[in-house]
Short mmCIF file of C-alpha atoms in Angstrom, two decimals:
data_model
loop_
_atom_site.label_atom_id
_atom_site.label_comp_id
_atom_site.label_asym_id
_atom_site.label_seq_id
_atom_site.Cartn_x
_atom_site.Cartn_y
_atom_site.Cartn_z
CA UNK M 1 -10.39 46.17 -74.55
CA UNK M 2 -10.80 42.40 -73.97
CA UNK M 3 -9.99 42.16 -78.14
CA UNK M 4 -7.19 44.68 -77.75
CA UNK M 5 -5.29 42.29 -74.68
CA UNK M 6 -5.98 39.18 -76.84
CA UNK M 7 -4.26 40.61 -80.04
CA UNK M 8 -1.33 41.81 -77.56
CA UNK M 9 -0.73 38.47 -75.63
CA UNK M 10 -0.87 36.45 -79.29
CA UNK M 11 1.81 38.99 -80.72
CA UNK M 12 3.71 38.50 -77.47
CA UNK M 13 3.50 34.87 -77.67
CA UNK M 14 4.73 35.43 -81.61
CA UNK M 15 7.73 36.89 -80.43
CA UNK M 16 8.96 34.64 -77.51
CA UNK M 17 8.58 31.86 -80.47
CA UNK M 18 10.95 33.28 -82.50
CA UNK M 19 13.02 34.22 -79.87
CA UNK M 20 13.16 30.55 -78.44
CA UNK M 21 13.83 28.97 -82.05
CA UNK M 22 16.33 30.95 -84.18
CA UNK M 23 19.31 30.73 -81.69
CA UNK M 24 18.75 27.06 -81.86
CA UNK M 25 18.16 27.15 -85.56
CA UNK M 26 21.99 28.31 -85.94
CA UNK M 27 23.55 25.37 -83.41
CA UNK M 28 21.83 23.21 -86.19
CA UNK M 29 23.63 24.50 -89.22
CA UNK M 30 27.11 25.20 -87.28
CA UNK M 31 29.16 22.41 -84.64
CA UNK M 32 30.94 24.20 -81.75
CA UNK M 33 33.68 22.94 -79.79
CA UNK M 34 34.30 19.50 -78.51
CA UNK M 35 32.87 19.39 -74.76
CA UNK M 36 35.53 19.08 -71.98
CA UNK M 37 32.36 17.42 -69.60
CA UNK M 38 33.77 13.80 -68.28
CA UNK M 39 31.00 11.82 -66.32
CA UNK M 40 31.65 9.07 -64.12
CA UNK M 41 30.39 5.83 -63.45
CA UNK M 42 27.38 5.34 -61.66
CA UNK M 43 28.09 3.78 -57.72
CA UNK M 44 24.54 2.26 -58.40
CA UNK M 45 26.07 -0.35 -60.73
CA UNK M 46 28.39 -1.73 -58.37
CA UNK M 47 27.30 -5.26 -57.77
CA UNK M 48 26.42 -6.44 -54.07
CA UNK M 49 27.61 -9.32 -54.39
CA UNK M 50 30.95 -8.48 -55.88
CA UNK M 51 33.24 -11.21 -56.56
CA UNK M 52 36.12 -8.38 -56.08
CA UNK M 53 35.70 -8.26 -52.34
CA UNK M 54 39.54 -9.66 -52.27
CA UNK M 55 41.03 -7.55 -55.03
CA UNK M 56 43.08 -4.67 -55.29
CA UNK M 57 41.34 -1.65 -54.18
CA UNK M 58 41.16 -0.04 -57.81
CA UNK M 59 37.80 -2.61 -58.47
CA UNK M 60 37.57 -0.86 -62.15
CA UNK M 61 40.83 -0.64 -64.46
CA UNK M 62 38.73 2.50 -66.26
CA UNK M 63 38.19 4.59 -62.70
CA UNK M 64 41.75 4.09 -62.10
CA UNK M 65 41.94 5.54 -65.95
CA UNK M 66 39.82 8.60 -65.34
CA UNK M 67 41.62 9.53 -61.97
CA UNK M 68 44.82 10.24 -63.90
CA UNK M 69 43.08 11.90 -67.68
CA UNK M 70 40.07 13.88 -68.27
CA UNK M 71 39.07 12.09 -71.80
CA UNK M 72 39.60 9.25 -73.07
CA UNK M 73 42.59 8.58 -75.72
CA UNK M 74 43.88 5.86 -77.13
CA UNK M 75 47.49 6.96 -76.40
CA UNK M 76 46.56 7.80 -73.05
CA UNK M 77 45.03 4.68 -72.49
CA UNK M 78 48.39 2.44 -73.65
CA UNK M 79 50.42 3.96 -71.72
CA UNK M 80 48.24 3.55 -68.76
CA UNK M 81 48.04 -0.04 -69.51
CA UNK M 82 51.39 -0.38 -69.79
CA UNK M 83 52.95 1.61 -67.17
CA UNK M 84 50.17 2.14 -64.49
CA UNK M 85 48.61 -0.98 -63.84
CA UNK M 86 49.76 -3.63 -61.33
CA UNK M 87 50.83 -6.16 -63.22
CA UNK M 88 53.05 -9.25 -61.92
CA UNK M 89 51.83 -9.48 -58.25
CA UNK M 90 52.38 -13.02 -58.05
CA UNK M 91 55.96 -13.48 -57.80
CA UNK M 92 55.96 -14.54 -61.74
CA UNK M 93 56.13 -12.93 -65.10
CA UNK M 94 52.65 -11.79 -66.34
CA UNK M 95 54.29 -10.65 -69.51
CA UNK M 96 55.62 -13.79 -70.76
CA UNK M 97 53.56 -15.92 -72.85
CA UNK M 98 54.01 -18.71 -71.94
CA UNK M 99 52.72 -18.08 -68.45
CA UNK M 100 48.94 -16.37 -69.02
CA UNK M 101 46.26 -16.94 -71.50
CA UNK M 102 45.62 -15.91 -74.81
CA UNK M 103 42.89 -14.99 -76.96
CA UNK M 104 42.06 -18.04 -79.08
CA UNK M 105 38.94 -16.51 -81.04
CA UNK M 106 36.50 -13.33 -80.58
CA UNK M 107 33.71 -12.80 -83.38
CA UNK M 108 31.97 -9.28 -83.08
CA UNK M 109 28.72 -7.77 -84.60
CA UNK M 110 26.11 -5.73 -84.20
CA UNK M 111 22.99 -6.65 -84.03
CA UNK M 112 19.61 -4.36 -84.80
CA UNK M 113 18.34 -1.86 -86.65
CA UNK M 114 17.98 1.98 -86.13
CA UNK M 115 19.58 4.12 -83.69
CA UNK M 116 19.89 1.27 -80.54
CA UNK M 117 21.53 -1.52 -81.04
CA UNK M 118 23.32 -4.48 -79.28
CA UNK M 119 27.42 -5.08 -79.84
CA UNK M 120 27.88 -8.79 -79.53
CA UNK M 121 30.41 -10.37 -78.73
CA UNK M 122 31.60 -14.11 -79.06
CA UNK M 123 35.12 -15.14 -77.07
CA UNK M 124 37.65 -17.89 -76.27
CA UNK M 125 40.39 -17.88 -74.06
CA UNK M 126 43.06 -19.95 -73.93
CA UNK M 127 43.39 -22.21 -70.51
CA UNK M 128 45.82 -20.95 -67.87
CA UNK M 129 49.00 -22.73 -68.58
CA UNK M 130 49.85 -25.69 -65.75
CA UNK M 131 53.42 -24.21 -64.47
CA UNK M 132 50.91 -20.81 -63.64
CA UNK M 133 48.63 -23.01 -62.05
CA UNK M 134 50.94 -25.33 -59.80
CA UNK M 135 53.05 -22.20 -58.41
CA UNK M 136 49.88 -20.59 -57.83
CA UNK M 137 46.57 -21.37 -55.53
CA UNK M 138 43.58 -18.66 -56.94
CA UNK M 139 40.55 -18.26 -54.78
CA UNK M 140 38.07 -16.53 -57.33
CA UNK M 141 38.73 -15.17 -60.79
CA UNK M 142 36.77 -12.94 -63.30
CA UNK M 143 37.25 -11.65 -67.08
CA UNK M 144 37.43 -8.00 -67.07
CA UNK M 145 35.97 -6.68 -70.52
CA UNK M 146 36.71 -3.17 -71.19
CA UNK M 147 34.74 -1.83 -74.58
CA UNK M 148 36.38 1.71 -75.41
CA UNK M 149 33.64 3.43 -77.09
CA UNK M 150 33.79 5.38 -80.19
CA UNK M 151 32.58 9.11 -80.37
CA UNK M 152 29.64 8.60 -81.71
CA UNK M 153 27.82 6.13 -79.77
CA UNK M 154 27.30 5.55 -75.93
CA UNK M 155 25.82 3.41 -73.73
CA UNK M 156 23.02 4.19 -71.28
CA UNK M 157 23.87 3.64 -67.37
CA UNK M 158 20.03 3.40 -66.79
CA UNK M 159 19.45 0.69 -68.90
CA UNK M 160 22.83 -0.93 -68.02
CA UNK M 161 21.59 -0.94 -64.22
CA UNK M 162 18.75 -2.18 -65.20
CA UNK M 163 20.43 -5.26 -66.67
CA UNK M 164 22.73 -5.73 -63.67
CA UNK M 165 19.40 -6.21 -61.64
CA UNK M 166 17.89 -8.93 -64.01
CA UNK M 167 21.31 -10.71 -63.04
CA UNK M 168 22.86 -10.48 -66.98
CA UNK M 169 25.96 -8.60 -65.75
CA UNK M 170 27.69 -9.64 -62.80
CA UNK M 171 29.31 -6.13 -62.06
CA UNK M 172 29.39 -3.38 -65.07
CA UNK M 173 29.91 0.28 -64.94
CA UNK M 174 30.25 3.29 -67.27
CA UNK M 175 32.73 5.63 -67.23
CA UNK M 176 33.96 8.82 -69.77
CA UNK M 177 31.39 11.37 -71.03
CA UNK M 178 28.02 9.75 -69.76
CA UNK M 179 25.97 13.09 -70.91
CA UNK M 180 22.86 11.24 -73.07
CA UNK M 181 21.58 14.20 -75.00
CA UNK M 182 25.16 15.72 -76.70
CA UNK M 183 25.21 15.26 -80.39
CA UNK M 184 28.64 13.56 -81.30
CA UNK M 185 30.08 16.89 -81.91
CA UNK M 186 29.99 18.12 -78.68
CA UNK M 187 30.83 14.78 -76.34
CA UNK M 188 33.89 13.21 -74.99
CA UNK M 189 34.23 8.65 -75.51
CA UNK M 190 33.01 6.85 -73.40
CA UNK M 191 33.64 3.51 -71.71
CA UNK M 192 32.20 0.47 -70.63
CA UNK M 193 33.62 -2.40 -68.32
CA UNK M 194 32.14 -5.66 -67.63
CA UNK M 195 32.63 -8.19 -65.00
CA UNK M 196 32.30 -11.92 -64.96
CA UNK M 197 33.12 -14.10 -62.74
CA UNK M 198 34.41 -17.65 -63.56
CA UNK M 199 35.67 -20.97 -61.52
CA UNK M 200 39.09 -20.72 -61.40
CA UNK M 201 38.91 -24.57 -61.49
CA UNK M 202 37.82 -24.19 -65.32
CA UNK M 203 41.44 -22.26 -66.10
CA UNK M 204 42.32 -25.80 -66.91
CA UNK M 205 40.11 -26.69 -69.51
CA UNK M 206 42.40 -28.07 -72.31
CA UNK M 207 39.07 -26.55 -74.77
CA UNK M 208 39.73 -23.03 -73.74
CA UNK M 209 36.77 -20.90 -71.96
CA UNK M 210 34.14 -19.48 -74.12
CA UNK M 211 32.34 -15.97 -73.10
CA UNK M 212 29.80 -14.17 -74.63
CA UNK M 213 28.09 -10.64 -73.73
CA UNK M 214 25.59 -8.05 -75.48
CA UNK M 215 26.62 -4.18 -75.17
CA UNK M 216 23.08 -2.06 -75.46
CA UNK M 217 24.40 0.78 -77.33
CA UNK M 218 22.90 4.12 -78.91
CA UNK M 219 23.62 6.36 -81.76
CA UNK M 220 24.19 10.18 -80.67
CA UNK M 221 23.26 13.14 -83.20
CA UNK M 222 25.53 12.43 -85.76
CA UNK M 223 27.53 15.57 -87.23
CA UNK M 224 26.80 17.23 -91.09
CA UNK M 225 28.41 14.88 -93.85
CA UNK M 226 28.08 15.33 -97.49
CA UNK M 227 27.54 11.52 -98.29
CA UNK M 228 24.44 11.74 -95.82
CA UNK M 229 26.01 8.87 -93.70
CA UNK M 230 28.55 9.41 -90.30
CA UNK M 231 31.35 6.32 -89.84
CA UNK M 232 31.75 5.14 -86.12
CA UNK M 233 34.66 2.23 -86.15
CA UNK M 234 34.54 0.31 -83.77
CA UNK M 235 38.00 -1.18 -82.15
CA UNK M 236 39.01 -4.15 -80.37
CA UNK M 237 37.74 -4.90 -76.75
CA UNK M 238 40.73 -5.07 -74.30
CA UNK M 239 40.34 -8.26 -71.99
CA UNK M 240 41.80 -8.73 -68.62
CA UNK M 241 42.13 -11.75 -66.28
CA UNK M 242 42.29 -11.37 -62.64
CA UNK M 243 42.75 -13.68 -59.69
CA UNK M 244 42.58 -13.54 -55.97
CA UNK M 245 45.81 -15.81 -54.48
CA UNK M 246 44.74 -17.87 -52.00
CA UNK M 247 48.44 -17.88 -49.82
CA UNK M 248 48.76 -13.98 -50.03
CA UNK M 249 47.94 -11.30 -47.94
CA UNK M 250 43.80 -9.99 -48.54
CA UNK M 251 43.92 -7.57 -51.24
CA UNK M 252 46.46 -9.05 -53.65
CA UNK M 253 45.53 -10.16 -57.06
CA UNK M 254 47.39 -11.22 -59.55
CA UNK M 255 46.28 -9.34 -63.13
CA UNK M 256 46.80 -10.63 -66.76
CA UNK M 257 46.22 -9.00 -69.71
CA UNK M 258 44.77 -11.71 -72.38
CA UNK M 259 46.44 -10.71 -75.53
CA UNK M 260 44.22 -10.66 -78.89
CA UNK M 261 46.35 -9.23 -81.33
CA UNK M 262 45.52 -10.57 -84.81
CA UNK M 263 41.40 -10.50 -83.80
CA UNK M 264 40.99 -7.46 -86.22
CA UNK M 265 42.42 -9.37 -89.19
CA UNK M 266 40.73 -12.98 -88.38
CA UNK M 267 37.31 -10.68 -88.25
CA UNK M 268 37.17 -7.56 -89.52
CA UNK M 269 36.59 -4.06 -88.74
CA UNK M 270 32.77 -3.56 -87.17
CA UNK M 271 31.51 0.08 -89.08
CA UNK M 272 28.02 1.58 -87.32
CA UNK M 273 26.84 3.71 -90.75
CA UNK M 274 24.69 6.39 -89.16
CA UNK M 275 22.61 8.55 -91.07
CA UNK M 276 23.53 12.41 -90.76
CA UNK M 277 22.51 15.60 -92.20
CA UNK M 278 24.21 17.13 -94.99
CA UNK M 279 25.57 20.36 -95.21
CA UNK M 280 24.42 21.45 -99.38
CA UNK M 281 20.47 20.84 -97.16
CA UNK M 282 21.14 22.95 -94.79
CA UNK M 283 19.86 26.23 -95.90
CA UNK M 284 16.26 24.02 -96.86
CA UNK M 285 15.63 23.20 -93.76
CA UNK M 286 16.67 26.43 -92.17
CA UNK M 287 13.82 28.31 -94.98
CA UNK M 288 11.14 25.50 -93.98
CA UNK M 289 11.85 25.46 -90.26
CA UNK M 290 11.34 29.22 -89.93
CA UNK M 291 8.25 29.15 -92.20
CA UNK M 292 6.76 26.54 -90.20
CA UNK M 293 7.36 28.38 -86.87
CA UNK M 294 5.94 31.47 -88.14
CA UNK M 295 3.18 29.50 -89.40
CA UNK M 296 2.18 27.83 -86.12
CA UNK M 297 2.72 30.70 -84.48
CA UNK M 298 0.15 32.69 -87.20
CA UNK M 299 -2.22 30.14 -86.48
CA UNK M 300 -2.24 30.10 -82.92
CA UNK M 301 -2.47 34.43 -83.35
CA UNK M 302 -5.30 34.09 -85.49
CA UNK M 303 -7.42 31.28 -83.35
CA UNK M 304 -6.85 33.64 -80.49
CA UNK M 305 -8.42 36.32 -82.10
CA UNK M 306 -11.49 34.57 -83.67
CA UNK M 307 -11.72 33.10 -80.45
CA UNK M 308 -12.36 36.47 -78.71
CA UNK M 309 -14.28 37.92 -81.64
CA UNK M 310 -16.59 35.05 -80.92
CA UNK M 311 -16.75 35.51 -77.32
CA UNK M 312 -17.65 39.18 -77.98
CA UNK M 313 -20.50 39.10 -80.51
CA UNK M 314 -22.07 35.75 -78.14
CA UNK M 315 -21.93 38.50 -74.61
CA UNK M 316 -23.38 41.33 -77.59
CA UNK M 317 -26.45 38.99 -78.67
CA UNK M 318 -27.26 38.13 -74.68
CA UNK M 319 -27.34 41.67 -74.03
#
């Protein structure tokens, strides 16, 4: 009898096997729909010792993003930039040229090997030009960096706090599909903004002011591809200056956006290859997956049974 309940539990324990692995064996071979699931940032991230106590009271341009669209588009994104955000708060033109800074030079790479991997990048900004400064008296400034994601990658909040802690970040948050385990098919972009906080007395400097930052970033499950290799393009960073006025009311900031049109062109396009399955392999590793389960599984059936044969003929020899 004790035999008999062996053999049953090990062809029970067959079954739930199989049961457990096929469905998943056919998400493998065919993508489903793009996930609708938007995270948000984490409140951990938020730095306590904010230099944005005296801002407006939208601290991250993205959060103000995600509170108007689900997902992340670029189309949705210009038109938030250029119709939604408070722009010219300080009785001058933050449009005009000749009144904010520019975006002398920005080199961008990525650094490692594998699936994690840093996105550097190297800036310089123009000073603020003198007729901003003399009509204007700034308490505290910081460089907003905004790095719109590809789909594709994503960047880990957990390690990101982790970084904030150490002191390498000032203030940085993620925001857009923060889910770590979706494969690229099924995930939404992602975002990530950075703070840093400069001296406004250094808006001066004829030289320009230089910045430079490392993005921790990681490769999801990258969807079937015939050439065995998934493209993620990477686009420019968007960079934002903003400034608490000393003679205004508390919560008024002026905001510039630092323009860096011809970046792309001075430095290229940065191209994460990521190595994918291919579709013509599929049905291989669908035939060697299954034949391994049933395998183990045939293995684990037949140690059970020798098991209890053994058992039985050791009980027979003491009696």
């Amino acid at each position: 009898m004790e035999n008999h309940g062996n053999v049953l539990s090990s062809f029970c324990l067959l079954m739930t096997i199989f049961v457990i692995i096929i469905p998943h064996l056919g998400c493998c071979i065919e993508s489903s729909s793009v996930s609708s699931k938007v995270g948000t940032s984490d409140s951990n991230l938020d730095s306590k010792n904010s230099y944005n106590s005296s801002f407006c009271a939208a601290k991250y341009i993205m959060k103000s993003y995600h509170e108007r669209y689900e997902q992340l588009h670029d189309s949705h994104y210009k038109d938030f930039i250029e119709q939604v955000l408070p722009f010219g708060m300080c009785d001058i033109q933050s449009d005009d040229p000749n009144l904010v800074p520019s975006l002398l030079s920005i080199e961008r790479k990525l650094i490692g090997e594998g699936s994690h991997r840093h996105l550097s990048s190297s800036m310089r900004i123009s000073n603020l030009p003198a007729v901003s400064i003399a009509n204007i008296s700034y308490d505290s400034c910081g460089l907003i960096f905004i790095e719109r994601l590809p789909n594709g990658v994503f960047a880990d909040p957990f390690e990101l706090q982790h970084l904030l802690q150490r002191g390498v970040f000032n203030d940085i948050a993620v925001f857009g599909d923060t889910n770590l385990e979706s494969p690229s098919f099924l995930s939404n972009r992602s975002s990530v903004e950075v703070h840093m906080v400069i001296n406004p007395d250094i808006l001066s400097d004829k030289n320009g002011i230089d910045f430079k930052l490392k993005i921790p970033l990681h490769a999801r499950y990258a969807p079937l591809d015939e050439s065995g290799y998934s493209r993620v393009v990477f686009g420019k960073p968007d960079l934002f200056l903003r400034c608490s006025v000393g003679k205004t009311s508390l919560n008024q900031s002026c905001l510039y956006v630092i323009a860096n049109n011809d970046s792309e062109s001075r430095y290229g396009t940065i191209v994460w290859k990521q190595p994918s399955g291919m579709k013509a392999h599929s049905g291989v590793v669908y035939v060697f997956t299954f034949v391994s389960a049933f395998l183990a599984a045939l293995v684990i059936m037949l140690t059970s049974i020798f098991h209890s044969t053994s058992s039985m003929c050791k009980s027979s020899k003491q009696s």
